[in-house]
Amino acid sequence: MTQSHRLPNAGRLTPARTARFTFDGQSFTGLAGDTLASALLANGVHLVGRSFKYHRPRGVLSAGAEEPNALVTIERDAARKTPNVRATVQEIYDGLKSSSQNRWPSLAFDVGAVNDIASPLFSAGFYYKTFMWPKAAWKSFYEPSIRSAAGLGVAPDQPDPDHYSSRFAHCEVLVLGGGAAGLAAALAAAESGVRVILADEQAEFGGALRFEAGARIDGEDGWAWAQAAAARLAAMDNVRILPRTTAFGYYAQNMVGLVERVTDHLASPGGEQPRERLWQVRAKRVILATGAIERHMVFADNDRPGVMLASAARTYLNHYGVAVGRNVGVYTANDSAYAAAVDLRKAGVNIAAIVDLRDSPSGPIVDEARAIGIEINPGRAVVKAGGKLRVSSMTVQPKNGGAQRNIPVDAILVSAGWTPSVHLFSQSRGKVAFDDATKRFLPGLYAQDCVSVGACNGADDLAATVAEGLKAGEKAAKEAGGTVSRSLGPKVDSGEAWTGGMLGSGPGAGADDTAKAFVDFQNDVTAKDIRQAVREGMRSIEHVKRFTTNGMATDQGKTSNMHGLAIAAETLGNSIPEVGLTTFRAPYTPVTFGAIVNHARGPLFDPTRKTAIHPWAEAQGAVFEDVGQWKRAWYFPRAGEDMHAAVNRECVTVRSTAGLFDASTLGKIEVVGPDAAKFMELLYTNPWEKLESGRCRYGIMLREDGFIYDDGVVGRLAPDRFHVTTTTGGAARVMNMMEDYLQTEFPHLNVWLTSISEQWAVIAVQGPNSRKIIEPLVEGIDLSDAAMPHMSVREGKICGVPIRLFRMSFTGDRGFEVNVPADYGQAVWEALWEEGQKHGACAYGTEAMHVLRAEKGYIIVGQDTDGTVTPNDAGLDWAVGKRKTDFVGIRGMKRPDLVAPGRRQLVGLKTKDPKTVLEEGAQIVEDPKQAIPMKMIGHVTSSYWSENCDRSIALALVAGGRDRMGETLYVPMADRTIEVEVTGMVFFDEKGERLNG
C-alpha cells in the first residue's frame, strides 16, 4: 500500500530512508523516524484496535504516551512478543511485526462487538451486582470467563531472552522533560558546572516544538533550536542526556525512577546491549518540565477512528509529514485547535468547519483561520460523530439546542483544553491546587526539593515557558553549589499561545442516557456511567473511579480524569475541588517486569549467599539446601550412603566423639554503648544488667503482642558491648526491629547497632572431644571448665587470627562456637578439621543439627513456633525475668487470652511404634473415631528419626500439652491413624550431664 497520506512538502523525516513493517499481516512502508502510529496513518490506516468492554472500533487518538486506543502487540520472534505497546511511542524499524489486539476473528469484523449491542447489561458497576449470584456460579462460570476476558493483549508464554540492566546515578540537577522548558533549565544549570541529567520519553528532544510550526527561538526554527540545544548539552562533560527515557516514579529524598528504552527501536539490537535500562537517580534538585496533555471533547460516538486530538494531528503533519484526513472537521473549546486547522489548510488539507463551544472566540489565531477561509461556528457543539470503522461526519447543533446540521468529514480534531502533567509532582507528595479561572489543577505546596516549570506549571505561551525554565535551572544550580553567571536567555518569538484557553471539559454529551459519549476510551467509560455512579451514591471521585473504572486503564486517566471530575461535579452540583482528585501513583506509564527485575533473574532472581566454608563443603561432596538466601550443607554422604544413613552416622559421631558444623549463617549484631545493657533489658525478656562480662545468656525477643519473635545466645564482651546472635532467617528483621525501637521508642539511649553477620565465620565444634580439638590451636584462652564454664565467651587468637570463642551448645554435648573473621573462615576450619580427624570427628550438616537439637528439646523459632507462641507456651518461662517490669511484649504477654488455660503448649511425642516417624505439620486429635470434621487439638512441629535414641522423636504444639503427660493421642493420616504418647521435650540426656562431659 502506498503512503497516500504522506505530504511531499511537510514534516522533518527523510523520504529516502524507508522501512518495511507489517500490521496484522499486511505489509506497509514507513520512513525512518516514524512511530508505528504515524506510519499507519501515512498509509491511510485509522482502525488500529478494539476497546476492552464493548469491542468498539478504535483509532489513534494522540501522538504520545497518553494514548489509550492504539495498543498493539510487537513480535520480533516467538519469545520476543510484547503486548499493549503504544503505537504512538513505538518507533518503526525494518522488519517490525505488529498486530492489533482484543479482536476475533479480525480487526474489521470482531465477534466481540456484540457486547456493544448488549451494552445495557454492562453499565457502570455491573460486575459488583452481577457476579454476586448465584454463589456457585463464581468458580464454575464467572471466574473462568473474567480471566479469559481480562486484559487486551496476550501475555507471552515463553521466557524473555533479552537482558536488562540497572544503573544508579547522582546529580545536582535532574531535569525531567526535554521540551523548551526542560532544555532551557538544563542549559542554565549545566553552564554553572554542576552535574545535570536531562531525560525525555521521546526519541528526540523538543517536546511540543515538534508540532508548533511558528515558534522562533534565537532567530531560528524552534525545533532546530531544540536539536542544537540537545547537541550542546550532550557535548558537556557534566551533562548526561537520556532520550527515550520515561520518569515513571518520584520517591522520597529526590529519588526518581527512570526507564530507558535502549533497543526497542533497532532492527538488529546488539547482543551486548540491554533491551531496557532502569535508572535510579538521586538528585539534589529536580526540575519538572513534563508539559501538558490535551483533552478530547465528550460527545456521542466520539471514539470513532479518525477522531483525534488537535495537537496530535498537528504533530503528525508538522513532524511526520502526515495528513490525518483530506476533509477534516474541528471541534474545540480553546485556541490551540485553530493552529492545527490553520497548519492543515496551509498544507492543502480541506477544513470542513471549526465548531467552537465558546460564544465569541477571538485572537490572532482565530483571525488567521478566518482570513484563510476556514468556516467557524461559535457557540455550537458537535453532538454526534457518524461512521463505524472510521468517522464519516459530524452532527453540529447550537449548544443551547436548535436545528442540527450534518457535515461530512473523514477526521475530527478535538480539543477541550490542556491538563498540566502534575503526575510526578503529585508522586513527590506535593499538593496540587485548583485554579478556578482556567479550570485546571496546578502544582501547589511542594514536599521535596523540586520545582515545576512550563506547561505543567500553567505557563500559557512559549516565552513564559522558556523564561521559567531558565530561572529554575539557574536557581537549582546555585542552590546545589554551582556558580551562575548572569547571561541573557534565548530570545523567543512565537505568534501563538499554544497552551492557551484552558477552559475545562465542556458540557460533554449532556444528560442523554442513550448516548455513548466516551470519557475513558480504553475502559469504555461514558459520561452516562459517571452520572450513574453519582446517582447510585458515589460522592468521592475515588469511589466514582472504582465504580466506573474511569482512569484505571494503562493510560491511567491521562485524557479522562478531568472529564470524569467535571461530569461528576456537574451531576452533584458541586465544584470540581469539592469532588476531589484521584491519586497519581507510579508508574507514570507502564513499566515492564524486565526493567524492574533487570539482573535479578535465573540464578540471580534471589541472591545466593555462601559462607566462607562453602568451597570446602562442596569439595567434600556435601548436599546443600536453601535456607533463606543461604546455601547450607545439608549432609555429607559417604560412598553408598543415602541421606538417612549419612545423617544417622553424623548424629552418632557427634555424640560419641565430635563434629564440626558451619554455623556462619547465624545473624550477629553488636550492641555497643554506655546504655547497651539498658537497651538489651528493654528488647529481651531476660535480665542483662547483672550479666558479667565474659558470660553468655540465652535470650528471647518478643513482639509487642507478646509472641516469640526471635531467640539466640548473647555474649557480654565488656560492660558496654554485647555480641547478639539471631536465627539465620531472623538476622535482618531483628536488626530492623532493634533500629526501629532505638530510633523511635528509646532515642534517649546511647547505643549503636552494627550488623556483623558477614564479618564472622562461625564453626561449631560439638561433642565430648570438642575441647581436645580446639585446644592445640587456641592462644591466650584458658579452656578449663573452671576458667571457661558453659555459657562463657572469651577473646583471643586461634591459628594466629582473632577469635571470639563461645562455650555453648546446640547439641546438649560439650561444645564451642569459634568465631573468626570471615576471610580466615576456611583456613581455620581446615585446621580444626585436621585436628578433628585425630579424634574421629566428622563434618555434619543442617539435618543432623536439627536431629541433635530436637533430641535435647531445643526449639527453632519459626519451626516450633508459628507467630502465636508465647514463652510459656514454649516452656521458656525460665527465660523471662521475674523481676523485670518493662520490655517489649510484656503487656501483650499478660493479656487474658495468652495466659488462659488450654493454650497450645510445646511438648514431646513418642510414637507407640518407635519405627514410625510422624510427618511435620500432621494434625493431632483426642478421638480418631469422632465425626468429620474432627476437632484438632494440635500439630507436629518437628519430627525425626533419632539413631541415638533408636526411635522416632517429635515436638508438637498441643492444647493443654503439659497437663497431658503420658496421655495417648492420635495423628490421623490418609492410610492409617498413628498412636502417640505425650512426653517431655528432652529425649536424650535428660539431666544435661553431657554439657560438661
JSON list of N, CA and C in Angstrom, two decimals, residues 406-438:
[
{"chain": "A", "resi": 406, "resn": "ASN", "atom": "N", "xyz": [-25.52, 18.31, 9.53]},
{"chain": "A", "resi": 406, "resn": "ASN", "atom": "CA", "xyz": [-24.61, 17.18, 9.34]},
{"chain": "A", "resi": 406, "resn": "ASN", "atom": "C", "xyz": [-23.51, 17.58, 8.36]},
{"chain": "A", "resi": 407, "resn": "ILE", "atom": "N", "xyz": [-22.26, 17.51, 8.82]},
{"chain": "A", "resi": 407, "resn": "ILE", "atom": "CA", "xyz": [-21.13, 17.93, 7.99]},
{"chain": "A", "resi": 407, "resn": "ILE", "atom": "C", "xyz": [-20.27, 16.70, 7.67]},
{"chain": "A", "resi": 408, "resn": "PRO", "atom": "N", "xyz": [-20.11, 16.33, 6.39]},
{"chain": "A", "resi": 408, "resn": "PRO", "atom": "CA", "xyz": [-19.25, 15.18, 6.05]},
{"chain": "A", "resi": 408, "resn": "PRO", "atom": "C", "xyz": [-17.78, 15.50, 6.35]},
{"chain": "A", "resi": 409, "resn": "VAL", "atom": "N", "xyz": [-17.11, 14.59, 7.02]},
{"chain": "A", "resi": 409, "resn": "VAL", "atom": "CA", "xyz": [-15.68, 14.72, 7.32]},
{"chain": "A", "resi": 409, "resn": "VAL", "atom": "C", "xyz": [-15.06, 13.32, 7.33]},
{"chain": "A", "resi": 410, "resn": "ASP", "atom": "N", "xyz": [-13.76, 13.25, 7.20]},
{"chain": "A", "resi": 410, "resn": "ASP", "atom": "CA", "xyz": [-13.08, 11.95, 7.37]},
{"chain": "A", "resi": 410, "resn": "ASP", "atom": "C", "xyz": [-12.16, 11.95, 8.59]},
{"chain": "A", "resi": 411, "resn": "ALA", "atom": "N", "xyz": [-12.16, 13.06, 9.34]},
{"chain": "A", "resi": 411, "resn": "ALA", "atom": "CA", "xyz": [-11.43, 13.14, 10.61]},
{"chain": "A", "resi": 411, "resn": "ALA", "atom": "C", "xyz": [-12.01, 14.30, 11.40]},
{"chain": "A", "resi": 412, "resn": "ILE", "atom": "N", "xyz": [-12.01, 14.15, 12.72]},
{"chain": "A", "resi": 412, "resn": "ILE", "atom": "CA", "xyz": [-12.45, 15.23, 13.60]},
{"chain": "A", "resi": 412, "resn": "ILE", "atom": "C", "xyz": [-11.35, 15.49, 14.61]},
{"chain": "A", "resi": 413, "resn": "LEU", "atom": "N", "xyz": [-10.86, 16.73, 14.60]},
{"chain": "A", "resi": 413, "resn": "LEU", "atom": "CA", "xyz": [-9.84, 17.12, 15.57]},
{"chain": "A", "resi": 413, "resn": "LEU", "atom": "C", "xyz": [-10.52, 17.78, 16.76]},
{"chain": "A", "resi": 414, "resn": "VAL", "atom": "N", "xyz": [-10.17, 17.34, 17.95]},
{"chain": "A", "resi": 414, "resn": "VAL", "atom": "CA", "xyz": [-10.86, 17.80, 19.15]},
{"chain": "A", "resi": 414, "resn": "VAL", "atom": "C", "xyz": [-9.87, 18.38, 20.14]},
{"chain": "A", "resi": 415, "resn": "SER", "atom": "N", "xyz": [-10.34, 19.36, 20.91]},
{"chain": "A", "resi": 415, "resn": "SER", "atom": "CA", "xyz": [-9.52, 19.92, 21.98]},
{"chain": "A", "resi": 415, "resn": "SER", "atom": "C", "xyz": [-10.42, 20.57, 23.01]},
{"chain": "A", "resi": 416, "resn": "ALA", "atom": "N", "xyz": [-10.40, 20.02, 24.23]},
{"chain": "A", "resi": 416, "resn": "ALA", "atom": "CA", "xyz": [-11.17, 20.58, 25.34]},
{"chain": "A", "resi": 416, "resn": "ALA", "atom": "C", "xyz": [-10.25, 21.29, 26.32]},
{"chain": "A", "resi": 417, "resn": "GLY", "atom": "N", "xyz": [-9.08, 21.69, 25.86]},
{"chain": "A", "resi": 417, "resn": "GLY", "atom": "CA", "xyz": [-8.13, 22.33, 26.74]},
{"chain": "A", "resi": 417, "resn": "GLY", "atom": "C", "xyz": [-6.99, 21.39, 27.10]},
{"chain": "A", "resi": 418, "resn": "TRP", "atom": "N", "xyz": [-6.13, 21.86, 27.99]},
{"chain": "A", "resi": 418, "resn": "TRP", "atom": "CA", "xyz": [-4.92, 21.13, 28.34]},
{"chain": "A", "resi": 418, "resn": "TRP", "atom": "C", "xyz": [-4.87, 20.87, 29.84]},
{"chain": "A", "resi": 419, "resn": "THR", "atom": "N", "xyz": [-4.44, 19.67, 30.18]},
{"chain": "A", "resi": 419, "resn": "THR", "atom": "CA", "xyz": [-4.30, 19.28, 31.58]},
{"chain": "A", "resi": 419, "resn": "THR", "atom": "C", "xyz": [-2.81, 19.25, 31.93]},
{"chain": "A", "resi": 420, "resn": "PRO", "atom": "N", "xyz": [-2.35, 20.12, 32.81]},
{"chain": "A", "resi": 420, "resn": "PRO", "atom": "CA", "xyz": [-0.93, 20.07, 33.21]},
{"chain": "A", "resi": 420, "resn": "PRO", "atom": "C", "xyz": [-0.57, 18.69, 33.75]},
{"chain": "A", "resi": 421, "resn": "SER", "atom": "N", "xyz": [0.58, 18.19, 33.36]},
{"chain": "A", "resi": 421, "resn": "SER", "atom": "CA", "xyz": [1.04, 16.87, 33.82]},
{"chain": "A", "resi": 421, "resn": "SER", "atom": "C", "xyz": [1.66, 17.01, 35.21]},
{"chain": "A", "resi": 422, "resn": "VAL", "atom": "N", "xyz": [0.82, 16.88, 36.21]},
{"chain": "A", "resi": 422, "resn": "VAL", "atom": "CA", "xyz": [1.28, 17.04, 37.59]},
{"chain": "A", "resi": 422, "resn": "VAL", "atom": "C", "xyz": [1.51, 15.67, 38.25]},
{"chain": "A", "resi": 423, "resn": "HIS", "atom": "N", "xyz": [1.60, 14.63, 37.44]},
{"chain": "A", "resi": 423, "resn": "HIS", "atom": "CA", "xyz": [1.72, 13.27, 37.97]},
{"chain": "A", "resi": 423, "resn": "HIS", "atom": "C", "xyz": [2.95, 13.10, 38.87]},
{"chain": "A", "resi": 424, "resn": "LEU", "atom": "N", "xyz": [4.12, 13.47, 38.35]},
{"chain": "A", "resi": 424, "resn": "LEU", "atom": "CA", "xyz": [5.34, 13.30, 39.13]},
{"chain": "A", "resi": 424, "resn": "LEU", "atom": "C", "xyz": [5.35, 14.24, 40.33]},
{"chain": "A", "resi": 425, "resn": "PHE", "atom": "N", "xyz": [4.86, 15.44, 40.14]},
{"chain": "A", "resi": 425, "resn": "PHE", "atom": "CA", "xyz": [4.76, 16.37, 41.28]},
{"chain": "A", "resi": 425, "resn": "PHE", "atom": "C", "xyz": [3.90, 15.77, 42.38]},
{"chain": "A", "resi": 426, "resn": "SER", "atom": "N", "xyz": [2.78, 15.18, 42.01]},
{"chain": "A", "resi": 426, "resn": "SER", "atom": "CA", "xyz": [1.90, 14.55, 43.00]},
{"chain": "A", "resi": 426, "resn": "SER", "atom": "C", "xyz": [2.57, 13.34, 43.64]},
{"chain": "A", "resi": 427, "resn": "GLN", "atom": "N", "xyz": [3.30, 12.55, 42.85]},
{"chain": "A", "resi": 427, "resn": "GLN", "atom": "CA", "xyz": [4.03, 11.40, 43.41]},
{"chain": "A", "resi": 427, "resn": "GLN", "atom": "C", "xyz": [5.06, 11.84, 44.44]},
{"chain": "A", "resi": 428, "resn": "SER", "atom": "N", "xyz": [5.59, 13.03, 44.27]},
{"chain": "A", "resi": 428, "resn": "SER", "atom": "CA", "xyz": [6.59, 13.53, 45.22]},
{"chain": "A", "resi": 428, "resn": "SER", "atom": "C", "xyz": [5.96, 13.97, 46.53]},
{"chain": "A", "resi": 429, "resn": "ARG", "atom": "N", "xyz": [4.65, 13.78, 46.65]},
{"chain": "A", "resi": 429, "resn": "ARG", "atom": "CA", "xyz": [3.85, 14.16, 47.81]},
{"chain": "A", "resi": 429, "resn": "ARG", "atom": "C", "xyz": [3.52, 15.64, 47.82]},
{"chain": "A", "resi": 430, "resn": "GLY", "atom": "N", "xyz": [3.72, 16.29, 46.67]},
{"chain": "A", "resi": 430, "resn": "GLY", "atom": "CA", "xyz": [3.29, 17.67, 46.56]},
{"chain": "A", "resi": 430, "resn": "GLY", "atom": "C", "xyz": [1.77, 17.77, 46.50]},
{"chain": "A", "resi": 431, "resn": "LYS", "atom": "N", "xyz": [1.22, 18.88, 46.92]},
{"chain": "A", "resi": 431, "resn": "LYS", "atom": "CA", "xyz": [-0.22, 19.08, 46.93]},
{"chain": "A", "resi": 431, "resn": "LYS", "atom": "C", "xyz": [-0.63, 20.02, 45.80]},
{"chain": "A", "resi": 432, "resn": "VAL", "atom": "N", "xyz": [-1.53, 19.55, 44.93]},
{"chain": "A", "resi": 432, "resn": "VAL", "atom": "CA", "xyz": [-1.97, 20.38, 43.81]},
{"chain": "A", "resi": 432, "resn": "VAL", "atom": "C", "xyz": [-3.05, 21.34, 44.29]},
{"chain": "A", "resi": 433, "resn": "ALA", "atom": "N", "xyz": [-3.20, 22.44, 43.55]},
{"chain": "A", "resi": 433, "resn": "ALA", "atom": "CA", "xyz": [-4.21, 23.46, 43.87]},
{"chain": "A", "resi": 433, "resn": "ALA", "atom": "C", "xyz": [-5.04, 23.70, 42.62]},
{"chain": "A", "resi": 434, "resn": "PHE", "atom": "N", "xyz": [-6.34, 23.88, 42.78]},
{"chain": "A", "resi": 434, "resn": "PHE", "atom": "CA", "xyz": [-7.22, 24.09, 41.63]},
{"chain": "A", "resi": 434, "resn": "PHE", "atom": "C", "xyz": [-7.31, 25.56, 41.30]},
{"chain": "A", "resi": 435, "resn": "ASP", "atom": "N", "xyz": [-7.04, 25.87, 40.03]},
{"chain": "A", "resi": 435, "resn": "ASP", "atom": "CA", "xyz": [-7.14, 27.24, 39.53]},
{"chain": "A", "resi": 435, "resn": "ASP", "atom": "C", "xyz": [-8.50, 27.38, 38.87]},
{"chain": "A", "resi": 436, "resn": "ASP", "atom": "N", "xyz": [-9.42, 28.05, 39.54]},
{"chain": "A", "resi": 436, "resn": "ASP", "atom": "CA", "xyz": [-10.80, 28.12, 39.05]},
{"chain": "A", "resi": 436, "resn": "ASP", "atom": "C", "xyz": [-10.91, 28.90, 37.75]},
{"chain": "A", "resi": 437, "resn": "ALA", "atom": "N", "xyz": [-10.03, 29.87, 37.56]},
{"chain": "A", "resi": 437, "resn": "ALA", "atom": "CA", "xyz": [-10.12, 30.69, 36.35]},
{"chain": "A", "resi": 437, "resn": "ALA", "atom": "C", "xyz": [-9.89, 29.87, 35.09]},
{"chain": "A", "resi": 438, "resn": "THR", "atom": "N", "xyz": [-8.97, 28.93, 35.18]},
{"chain": "A", "resi": 438, "resn": "THR", "atom": "CA", "xyz": [-8.64, 28.11, 33.99]},
{"chain": "A", "resi": 438, "resn": "THR", "atom": "C", "xyz": [-9.11, 26.69, 34.11]}
]
